Phi, psi and omega in degrees: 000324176319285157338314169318292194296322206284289185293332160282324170282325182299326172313304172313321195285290193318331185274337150260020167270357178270008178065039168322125147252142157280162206245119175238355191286169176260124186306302170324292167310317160299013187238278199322299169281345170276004145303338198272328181266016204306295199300293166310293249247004181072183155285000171246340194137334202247118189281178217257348203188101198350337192239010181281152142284133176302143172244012186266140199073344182287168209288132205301292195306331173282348198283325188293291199303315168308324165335279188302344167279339176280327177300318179273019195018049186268344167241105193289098173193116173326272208323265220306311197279287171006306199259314205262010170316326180278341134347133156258143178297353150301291158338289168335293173303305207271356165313309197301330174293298190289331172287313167346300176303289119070118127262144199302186203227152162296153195313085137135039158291133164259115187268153169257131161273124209270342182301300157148000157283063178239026191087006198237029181248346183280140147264134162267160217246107185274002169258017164344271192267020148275012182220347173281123169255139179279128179240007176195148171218115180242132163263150180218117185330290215293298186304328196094005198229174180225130194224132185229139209241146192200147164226165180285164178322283168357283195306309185294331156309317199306297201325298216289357200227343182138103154303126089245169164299141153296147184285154182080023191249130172237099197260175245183086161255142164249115202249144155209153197252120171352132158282129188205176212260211196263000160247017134121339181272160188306138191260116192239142162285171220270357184263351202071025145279142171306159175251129174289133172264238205265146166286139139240337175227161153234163176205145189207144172252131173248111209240096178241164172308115177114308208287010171217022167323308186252029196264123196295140180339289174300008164235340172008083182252075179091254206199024185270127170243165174204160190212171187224145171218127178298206186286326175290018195060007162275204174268137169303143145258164198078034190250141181259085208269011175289265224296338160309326220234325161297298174311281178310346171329299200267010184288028165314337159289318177262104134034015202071019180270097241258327171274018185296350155239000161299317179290325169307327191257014163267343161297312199276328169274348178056040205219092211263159192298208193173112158221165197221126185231104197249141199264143160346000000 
């Protein structure tokens, strides 16, 4: 009988030191909840987009740690640390299981997304600039770009009276790309500000009644919706609004909004603001 106990703890002892896992997640449950993650990571396993990782076939135990480091931030990715702050660590086990379950994708396979987050549900707003006020302007070194940010009555109201937003408060960046000279460096004005060139983009947020109905939980910001829009207003295509929607995820005191003290000191100063993020 010794012998038996003797020969079973070592097995034990040898499988973890091999880094044995047990499969402990529930697979079902783990389908249920990777719907939620459909829009990166696809509906099979296999994501939407180059910079998403295929999670299908991979390994159960790397998928749970990585999880929990994005949960404990020990592992650093806003879009991550966001969605999984939300996760139970059950989730987590039956996440892992079910990507696990899985069979893998071929090597740099791409899923199209299929959820209905792809930017196309905003109208872009062709009175922009007669009816949008600019209230912040940031250059940013690292980008290249010079960007000035506006909102509708609506929005600028909403800061000013008290949040949540009224449904129809519509917020505005305008990208544009820095100017610069004939070895490629940036070009400043006599303040150190960047000189703005040709717009290329706009990206924008919206709040209508409704509009986060069908928005799965983990990325759900209200009735908040979002878009990329080109120079002509139309919609970007390929555009995703889960990682958009994952950042703002945790701006639950400001209504998901990132400029809401830009806007508080452009009310108090009547002035719109100014910043610059110059790279070292």
């Amino acid at each position: 009988m010794k012998s038996l106990v003797k020969a079973a703890l070592r097995a034990a002892i040898v499988g973890t030191s091999l880094g044995t896992v047990v499969n402990a997640g529930d697979i079902q449950a783990g389908s249920e909840t990777a719907a939620q993650c459909a829009a990166c990571h696809g509906s099979a396993g296999i994501s939407t987009a180059d910079n998403f990782p295929n999670l299908a076939g991979q390994k159960e135990g790397y998928i749970k740690k990585q999880l929990m480091a994005f949960k404990t931030e020990s592992r650093k990715d806003d879009l991550m640390n966001a969605i999984a702050a939300n996760l139970s660590d059950a989730e987590i086990d039956n996440l892992a299981a079910y990507f696990a379950s899985l069979p893998g994708g071929e090597a740099g396979a791409v899923a199209s997304n299929e959820t209905g987050l792809d930017g196309s549900l905003m109208a872009f707003p062709k009175d922009h600039e007669t009816t949008f006020t600019r209230y912040h302007r940031k250059d940013y070194d690292d980008r290249k770009q010079v960007r000035f940010f506006s909102g509708n009555d609506l929005a600028l109201e909403g800061v000013k009276t008290g949040l949540p937003f009224k449904p129809g408060s519509y917020f505005l960046v305008e990208i544009y790309d820095a100017k610069k000279d004939a070895d490629g460096n940036l070009l400043k004005d006599a303040e150190g500000k960047l000189i703005a060139g040709e717009r290329k983009l706009f990206t924008a947020m919206e709040k209508r009644d409704g509009w986060g109905d069908d928005v799965p939980e983990i990325y759900k910001n209200d009735d908040w919706r979002y878009s990329v829009f080109e120079v002509d207003g139309s919609n970007k295509a390929g555009v995703n609004e889960a990682p958009c929607m994952a950042c703002h995820k945790p701006l639950t005191e400001d209504d998901y909004a990132f400029t809401v003290d830009w806007v508080e000191d452009f009310h108090a100063s009547q002035t719109a603001g100014y910043s610059h993020k110059i790279v070292e």
